[in-house]
Coordinates of C-alpha atoms and ligand atoms in Angstrom, one line a residue:
M769 CA 0.0 0.0 0.0
T770 CA 1.3 3.5 -0.8
A771 CA 1.6 5.8 2.1
P772 CA -0.5 9.0 1.9
P773 CA 1.6 12.1 0.9
A774 CA 3.2 14.0 3.9
T775 CA 1.9 17.5 4.4
W776 CA 5.3 19.1 3.6
D777 CA 8.2 18.0 1.3
A778 CA 10.6 19.0 4.0
V779 CA 10.7 20.3 7.5
V780 CA 13.7 22.2 8.8
V781 CA 14.3 22.5 12.5
G782 CA 16.0 25.8 13.3
A783 CA 15.8 29.2 11.7
G784 CA 19.5 30.2 12.0
I785 CA 21.5 30.9 8.9
A786 CA 22.0 27.1 8.2
G787 CA 18.3 26.3 8.4
L788 CA 17.3 29.3 6.3
M789 CA 19.8 28.5 3.6
A790 CA 18.7 24.8 3.6
A791 CA 15.0 25.9 3.4
S792 CA 15.8 28.5 0.6
T793 CA 17.5 25.9 -1.4
I794 CA 14.7 23.3 -1.0
A795 CA 12.1 26.0 -1.8
A796 CA 14.0 27.1 -4.9
S797 CA 13.4 23.6 -6.3
G798 CA 9.6 24.1 -6.0
R799 CA 9.2 22.0 -2.9
R800 CA 7.1 22.9 0.1
V801 CA 9.2 23.6 3.1
I802 CA 8.4 24.6 6.7
V803 CA 11.0 25.9 9.2
L804 CA 10.4 25.5 12.9
D805 CA 12.2 27.5 15.6
K806 CA 11.8 27.4 19.3
S807 CA 12.6 31.1 19.6
R808 CA 10.2 34.0 19.0
G809 CA 12.4 35.3 16.1
V810 CA 14.7 34.0 13.4
G811 CA 18.5 34.1 13.3
G812 CA 19.6 31.8 16.1
R813 CA 23.1 32.8 17.2
M814 CA 23.0 35.8 14.8
A815 CA 21.2 37.6 17.6
T816 CA 20.5 41.2 18.4
R817 CA 18.6 42.4 21.5
R818 CA 17.6 45.7 23.1
V819 CA 19.0 46.4 26.6
G820 CA 17.4 49.5 28.0
G821 CA 17.8 52.2 25.3
A822 CA 20.7 50.3 23.6
V823 CA 20.8 47.8 20.8
C824 CA 23.4 45.0 21.2
D825 CA 24.6 42.1 19.1
H826 CA 25.1 39.4 21.7
G827 CA 25.9 36.3 19.6
A828 CA 27.9 36.5 16.4
Q829 CA 29.5 39.9 15.9
F830 CA 30.5 40.0 12.3
F831 CA 30.9 37.6 9.3
T832 CA 33.4 37.1 6.6
A833 CA 32.9 35.6 3.1
R834 CA 35.5 33.5 1.5
T835 CA 33.3 31.8 -1.1
E836 CA 31.6 33.3 -4.2
A837 CA 28.2 31.9 -3.1
F838 CA 28.2 33.7 0.3
Q839 CA 29.8 36.8 -1.2
H840 CA 27.0 37.0 -3.8
V841 CA 24.3 36.8 -1.0
I842 CA 26.1 39.5 1.0
D843 CA 26.5 41.8 -2.0
T844 CA 22.7 41.4 -2.8
A845 CA 21.8 42.1 0.9
A846 CA 24.2 45.0 0.9
R847 CA 22.5 46.5 -2.2
E848 CA 19.2 46.3 -0.3
G849 CA 20.7 48.0 2.7
M850 CA 20.6 45.0 5.0
V851 CA 24.4 44.4 5.3
V852 CA 27.3 46.8 5.6
E853 CA 31.0 46.3 5.7
W854 CA 32.2 47.1 9.3
C855 CA 36.0 47.1 8.8
R856 CA 38.9 45.0 7.7
G857 CA 40.3 43.9 11.0
F858 CA 40.0 44.6 14.8
A859 CA 42.3 45.9 17.5
R860 CA 44.2 43.0 18.9
D861 CA 46.0 44.4 21.9
G862 CA 43.4 46.7 23.3
S863 CA 45.7 49.7 23.5
I864 CA 43.9 52.7 24.8
G865 CA 44.1 56.1 23.1
M866 CA 46.3 54.9 20.2
A867 CA 46.0 53.3 16.8
A868 CA 46.0 49.7 18.1
A869 CA 47.5 46.9 16.1
T870 CA 44.8 45.3 14.0
S871 CA 44.4 41.9 12.6
G872 CA 44.4 43.6 9.1
D873 CA 44.4 40.6 6.8
G874 CA 42.4 42.6 4.2
H875 CA 39.2 40.6 4.4
P876 CA 36.1 42.7 4.9
R877 CA 34.2 42.0 8.2
Y878 CA 30.5 42.5 7.6
R879 CA 27.6 43.2 9.9
G880 CA 23.8 43.5 9.6
A881 CA 22.9 47.1 9.0
R882 CA 20.8 47.3 12.2
G883 CA 22.1 44.2 13.9
M884 CA 23.3 40.7 13.1
S885 CA 19.8 39.3 12.9
D886 CA 19.2 41.5 9.8
L887 CA 20.7 39.0 7.4
P888 CA 18.5 36.0 8.5
K889 CA 15.4 38.2 8.6
W890 CA 16.2 39.4 5.1
L891 CA 16.6 35.8 3.9
V892 CA 13.1 35.1 5.2
S893 CA 11.5 38.2 3.7
R894 CA 12.8 37.5 0.2
N895 CA 11.6 33.9 0.3
E896 CA 7.9 33.9 0.3
A897 CA 7.9 30.2 -0.5
I898 CA 9.2 29.4 2.9
T899 CA 6.8 29.0 5.8
V900 CA 8.5 29.9 9.2
R901 CA 6.8 28.9 12.4
T902 CA 8.5 30.5 15.5
A903 CA 7.9 29.7 19.2
A904 CA 7.7 26.1 17.9
R905 CA 10.1 23.7 19.8
A906 CA 10.7 20.3 18.2
T907 CA 10.7 17.7 21.0
A908 CA 11.2 14.5 18.9
V909 CA 11.9 13.4 15.3
A910 CA 10.4 10.1 14.5
I911 CA 9.6 8.0 11.4
G912 CA 6.0 6.9 10.6
A913 CA 4.7 5.4 7.4
G914 CA 7.8 6.4 5.5
A915 CA 7.6 10.0 6.4
V916 CA 9.3 12.1 9.1
R917 CA 7.1 13.1 12.0
V918 CA 8.4 16.1 14.1
T919 CA 6.6 16.6 17.4
V920 CA 6.3 20.3 18.2
E921 CA 5.4 22.2 21.3
D922 CA 4.4 25.8 21.4
E923 CA 5.1 28.4 24.1
H924 CA 2.1 27.2 26.1
G925 CA 3.1 23.6 26.0
A926 CA 0.4 22.7 23.4
G927 CA 1.7 20.0 21.0
D928 CA 1.2 18.9 17.4
V929 CA 3.0 16.9 14.8
V930 CA 4.5 18.3 11.6
E931 CA 4.8 15.6 8.9
A932 CA 7.2 15.8 5.9
A933 CA 8.9 13.7 3.4
G934 CA 12.4 14.8 4.6
C935 CA 13.9 16.6 7.6
V936 CA 16.9 18.9 8.1
L937 CA 18.1 19.4 11.7
T938 CA 20.2 22.5 12.5
P939 CA 20.2 22.7 16.4
P940 CA 23.6 22.1 17.9
V941 CA 24.5 18.4 17.2
P942 CA 24.0 17.1 20.8
Q943 CA 20.5 18.5 20.8
S944 CA 19.8 17.1 17.3
L945 CA 20.9 13.7 18.5
D946 CA 18.5 14.0 21.5
L947 CA 15.6 14.8 19.1
L948 CA 16.5 11.7 17.1
A949 CA 16.8 9.6 20.3
A950 CA 13.4 10.8 21.5
G951 CA 11.8 9.6 18.2
A952 CA 13.7 6.3 18.3
V953 CA 15.5 7.2 15.1
L954 CA 19.0 6.9 16.6
G955 CA 18.7 3.1 16.8
R956 CA 17.9 2.9 13.1
M957 CA 21.0 4.9 12.1
G958 CA 24.3 3.4 11.0
A959 CA 26.5 3.1 14.1
D960 CA 29.4 4.9 12.2
R961 CA 27.1 7.8 11.5
V962 CA 26.0 8.1 15.2
A963 CA 29.6 7.8 16.3
R964 CA 30.7 10.6 13.9
L965 CA 28.0 13.0 15.1
Q966 CA 28.8 12.2 18.7
T967 CA 32.3 13.6 18.3
V968 CA 30.9 17.1 17.8
A969 CA 31.4 19.3 20.9
Y970 CA 31.0 23.1 21.5
D971 CA 32.5 25.7 23.8
P972 CA 30.0 27.7 25.8
C973 CA 30.2 31.5 25.9
F974 CA 29.0 34.2 28.3
A975 CA 27.9 37.4 26.7
V976 CA 27.6 40.5 29.0
M977 CA 25.9 43.6 27.7
L978 CA 26.7 46.9 29.5
V979 CA 24.8 50.1 28.7
L980 CA 27.1 53.1 29.5
A981 CA 26.4 56.7 30.5
R982 CA 29.2 57.9 28.3
P983 CA 31.3 56.7 25.3
S984 CA 33.7 53.8 26.0
L985 CA 37.4 53.8 25.4
V986 CA 37.3 50.9 23.0
P987 CA 39.6 51.8 20.0
E988 CA 38.6 52.0 16.4
P989 CA 36.9 50.3 14.6
G990 CA 34.9 49.7 17.8
A991 CA 36.0 46.3 18.9
I992 CA 38.9 44.4 20.4
Q993 CA 39.5 40.8 19.5
F994 CA 41.8 39.5 22.1
A995 CA 44.6 37.2 21.0
D996 CA 43.8 33.5 21.3
D997 CA 46.6 33.0 23.7
S998 CA 45.4 35.8 25.9
S999 CA 45.3 34.6 29.5
G1000 CA 42.4 36.9 30.6
P1001 CA 38.7 35.9 30.8
V1002 CA 37.7 38.2 27.9
A1003 CA 37.8 37.1 24.2
W1004 CA 36.0 40.1 22.7
V1005 CA 34.7 43.6 23.5
A1006 CA 32.6 45.6 21.0
D1007 CA 31.1 49.1 21.3
N1008 CA 27.7 48.8 19.7
R1009 CA 27.4 52.5 19.2
R1010 CA 30.7 52.8 17.4
K1011 CA 29.7 49.7 15.4
G1012 CA 26.7 51.7 14.2
L1013 CA 23.9 49.9 15.9
S1014 CA 23.0 51.6 19.1
A1015 CA 22.0 55.2 19.7
V1016 CA 23.6 55.0 23.2
P1017 CA 27.0 53.6 24.2
A1018 CA 26.8 49.9 25.0
L1019 CA 29.4 47.2 25.2
T1020 CA 29.1 43.5 24.3
V1021 CA 31.7 41.5 26.2
H1022 CA 32.3 37.8 25.3
A1023 CA 34.2 35.5 27.7
T1024 CA 36.8 33.0 26.4
G1025 CA 35.8 29.4 26.0
S1026 CA 38.0 28.3 29.0
F1027 CA 36.5 31.0 31.3
S1028 CA 32.9 30.1 30.2
R1029 CA 33.5 26.4 30.7
E1030 CA 35.0 26.9 34.1
H1031 CA 32.2 29.2 35.3
F1032 CA 29.4 27.6 33.4
D1033 CA 27.3 26.9 36.6
A1034 CA 28.3 30.0 38.5
P1035 CA 25.6 32.5 39.4
L1036 CA 25.1 34.8 36.4
S1037 CA 25.5 38.0 38.5
E1038 CA 28.9 36.8 39.7
V1039 CA 30.0 36.1 36.1
A1040 CA 28.7 39.5 34.9
T1041 CA 30.6 41.2 37.7
S1042 CA 33.9 39.4 36.9
L1043 CA 33.6 40.2 33.2
S1044 CA 32.7 43.8 33.8
Q1045 CA 35.7 44.2 36.0
A1046 CA 38.0 42.6 33.4
I1047 CA 37.0 45.3 30.8
R1048 CA 37.5 48.2 33.4
P1049 CA 40.3 49.8 31.3
W1050 CA 37.8 50.5 28.4
I1051 CA 35.2 52.2 30.6
D1052 CA 35.7 56.0 31.0
G1053 CA 35.3 56.6 34.7
D1054 CA 34.0 54.7 37.7
P1055 CA 32.1 51.6 36.5
Q1056 CA 29.6 52.0 39.3
E1057 CA 28.5 55.3 37.8
V1058 CA 29.1 54.7 34.1
I1059 CA 27.4 51.3 33.8
V1060 CA 23.7 52.2 33.9
E1061 CA 22.3 48.8 32.8
R1062 CA 23.6 45.3 32.6
S1063 CA 22.4 42.0 31.0
I1064 CA 24.0 38.6 30.6
H1065 CA 23.3 35.7 28.3
R1066 CA 24.8 32.2 28.6
W1067 CA 25.3 30.5 25.3
K1068 CA 25.6 26.8 26.0
Y1069 CA 26.6 25.8 22.5
A1070 CA 28.4 28.9 21.2
T1071 CA 31.1 27.7 18.9
P1072 CA 32.0 24.1 17.8
T1073 CA 35.4 22.8 19.0
T1074 CA 35.1 19.9 16.5
V1075 CA 34.1 20.5 12.9
L1076 CA 33.3 17.5 10.7
P1077 CA 34.7 17.8 7.1
D1078 CA 31.5 16.9 5.3
P1079 CA 29.0 19.8 4.9
V1080 CA 26.0 17.4 5.1
G1081 CA 25.6 15.3 8.3
V1082 CA 23.6 12.5 6.8
V1083 CA 21.4 10.7 9.3
M1084 CA 19.7 8.4 6.8
E1085 CA 18.5 8.4 3.1
R1086 CA 15.1 6.8 3.5
P1087 CA 13.4 8.9 4.6
P1088 CA 16.0 11.6 4.0
I1089 CA 17.2 13.2 7.3
A1090 CA 20.4 15.2 7.8
C1091 CA 22.0 17.5 10.3
C1092 CA 23.8 20.7 9.3
G1093 CA 25.1 23.9 10.7
D1094 CA 28.4 25.4 11.8
A1095 CA 29.8 22.1 13.0
F1096 CA 30.0 20.9 9.4
A1097 CA 32.6 21.9 6.8
G1098 CA 33.6 25.1 8.6
P1099 CA 32.7 27.0 11.7
R1100 CA 31.1 30.4 12.0
V1101 CA 28.4 32.1 10.0
E1102 CA 30.0 31.4 6.6
G1103 CA 30.5 27.7 7.5
A1104 CA 26.9 27.4 8.6
F1105 CA 25.7 29.1 5.4
A1106 CA 27.7 26.7 3.3
S1107 CA 26.5 23.6 5.2
G1108 CA 22.9 24.8 5.1
A1109 CA 23.0 25.3 1.3
A1110 CA 24.8 22.0 0.7
T1111 CA 22.3 20.1 2.9
G1112 CA 19.3 21.8 1.1
A1113 CA 20.8 20.6 -2.2
W1114 CA 21.3 17.1 -0.8
M1115 CA 17.6 17.1 0.3
V1116 CA 16.4 18.1 -3.1
Q1117 CA 18.4 15.3 -4.6
Q1118 CA 17.0 12.8 -2.2
L1119 CA 13.4 13.9 -2.8
Q1120 CA 14.0 13.8 -6.6
G1121 CA 15.5 10.4 -6.2
G1122 CA 12.0 9.0 -5.8
H1123 CA 11.4 9.1 -2.1
R1124 CA 8.6 11.6 -2.8
Ligands
FAD1272 C1 28.8 34.4 21.5 C2 29.0 34.0 20.0 C3 29.9 34.8 19.2 C4 30.1 34.4 17.9 N1 30.8 35.2 17.1 C5 30.9 35.0 15.7 C6 31.5 35.9 14.8 O1 31.9 37.0 15.2 N2 31.5 35.6 13.5 C7 31.0 34.4 13.0 O2 31.1 34.2 11.8 N3 30.4 33.5 13.9 C8 30.3 33.8 15.2 N4 29.6 32.9 16.0 C9 29.1 31.7 15.5 C10 27.9 31.9 14.6 O3 26.9 32.6 15.4 C11 27.4 30.5 14.3 O4 28.4 29.8 13.6 C12 26.2 30.5 13.3 O5 25.3 31.6 13.6 C13 25.5 29.2 13.4 O6 24.4 29.1 12.6 P1 23.5 27.8 12.6 O7 22.3 28.1 11.7 O8 24.3 26.6 12.3 O9 23.0 27.6 14.1 P2 22.1 28.5 15.0 O10 22.2 30.0 14.6 O11 22.4 28.2 16.4 O12 20.6 28.1 14.6 C14 20.0 26.9 15.2 C15 18.5 27.3 15.5 O13 17.9 26.1 15.9 C16 16.9 26.5 16.9 N5 16.6 25.3 17.7 C17 17.4 24.7 18.5 N6 16.8 23.6 19.1 C18 15.5 23.7 18.6 C19 14.4 22.8 18.8 N7 14.4 21.8 19.6 N8 13.2 23.2 18.1 C20 13.2 24.3 17.3 N9 14.2 25.1 17.1 C21 15.4 24.8 17.7 C22 17.6 27.6 17.6 O14 16.6 28.5 18.3 C23 18.3 28.4 16.5 O15 17.6 29.4 16.0 C24 29.4 33.3 17.4 C25 28.5 32.6 18.2 C26 28.3 32.9 19.5 C27 27.3 32.2 20.3

């Protein structure tokens, strides 16, 4: 007996850059695709938030493009006013009041015009063929009657099931494996595929946002990228006003992976205080008076420490299920972009191959 057609050709879990690129690629082939995200907005780790009167990027801070495909998307978004070039390198040593040494390798560093979430929002707005459902948390990915069945829970705990011929998973790999385990798919996968996906690990990252009463002392172009071997707790400080996002001075401070791992379970207020003290030299005056508002976010899976060489993390071919994101083929925004696009193309091929 032939199974009845699934409602969607593909369901994509996650509306970060990887999920949106996978969905765009699938939709471009004329297939019906739905994207689910547990958050209220799109962008994932390309995240911008308001803190008091300030606007702060608190996840990814900039992106680079080393492939023609990503450069083409950036150039198109730039023409539409959604992306701008920020600079060609950042201060490395944090010198105050002088032209600090920059990591000037000549590559443009881009940012969203009003924040990093601009690029993912723009990808959604130009792709009417993609249906995006936010505040929709996937809790299990199962297989039934030859289709993929994703159990979804909304903000109020109400559940339903999205059925599709194929599925792309873009949450951090440990969470994608949990979804597959919850739907009893893990046991149906090849052991080598499970083992490969299980090697993927991430560093956490604390992001502290500080709204200031007066301009910071962060040197041009408005950010310091501390050297990898820096022994301090801080990896990055950006001034969101100098960056061009915020009407009022506001810093985003990122902790190093080692500090974030070590303090992962510490009270957030203690962590925020340590990181605020560590960037004391870039605050003009007494921090007690100058810092007028503070907010902290803990990214559990910030950046992959293991990256698999293949852009497509195939789970199985029948029905087609694959993982993708920045842990595949290259880290960071541009790696996630490439992995999403490649996985979308793989899904189209699988669906054309007769599964649907
Ligand atoms: C603090 C920090 C700083 C960074 N700095 C930079 C930088 O300067 N430059 C750079 O290039 N990269 C940077 N990165 C990395 C960059 O943000 C990521 O590589 C990229 O955004 C990953 O995109 P993605 O689509 O793979 O994953 P994500 O953006 O994480 O997207 C995954 C999506 O899945 C959703 N999701 C997860 N679980 C579920 C579920 N169960 N149901 C439904 N939805 C779910 C999430 O809400 C999320 O939207 C940084 C990251 C962090 C955290």
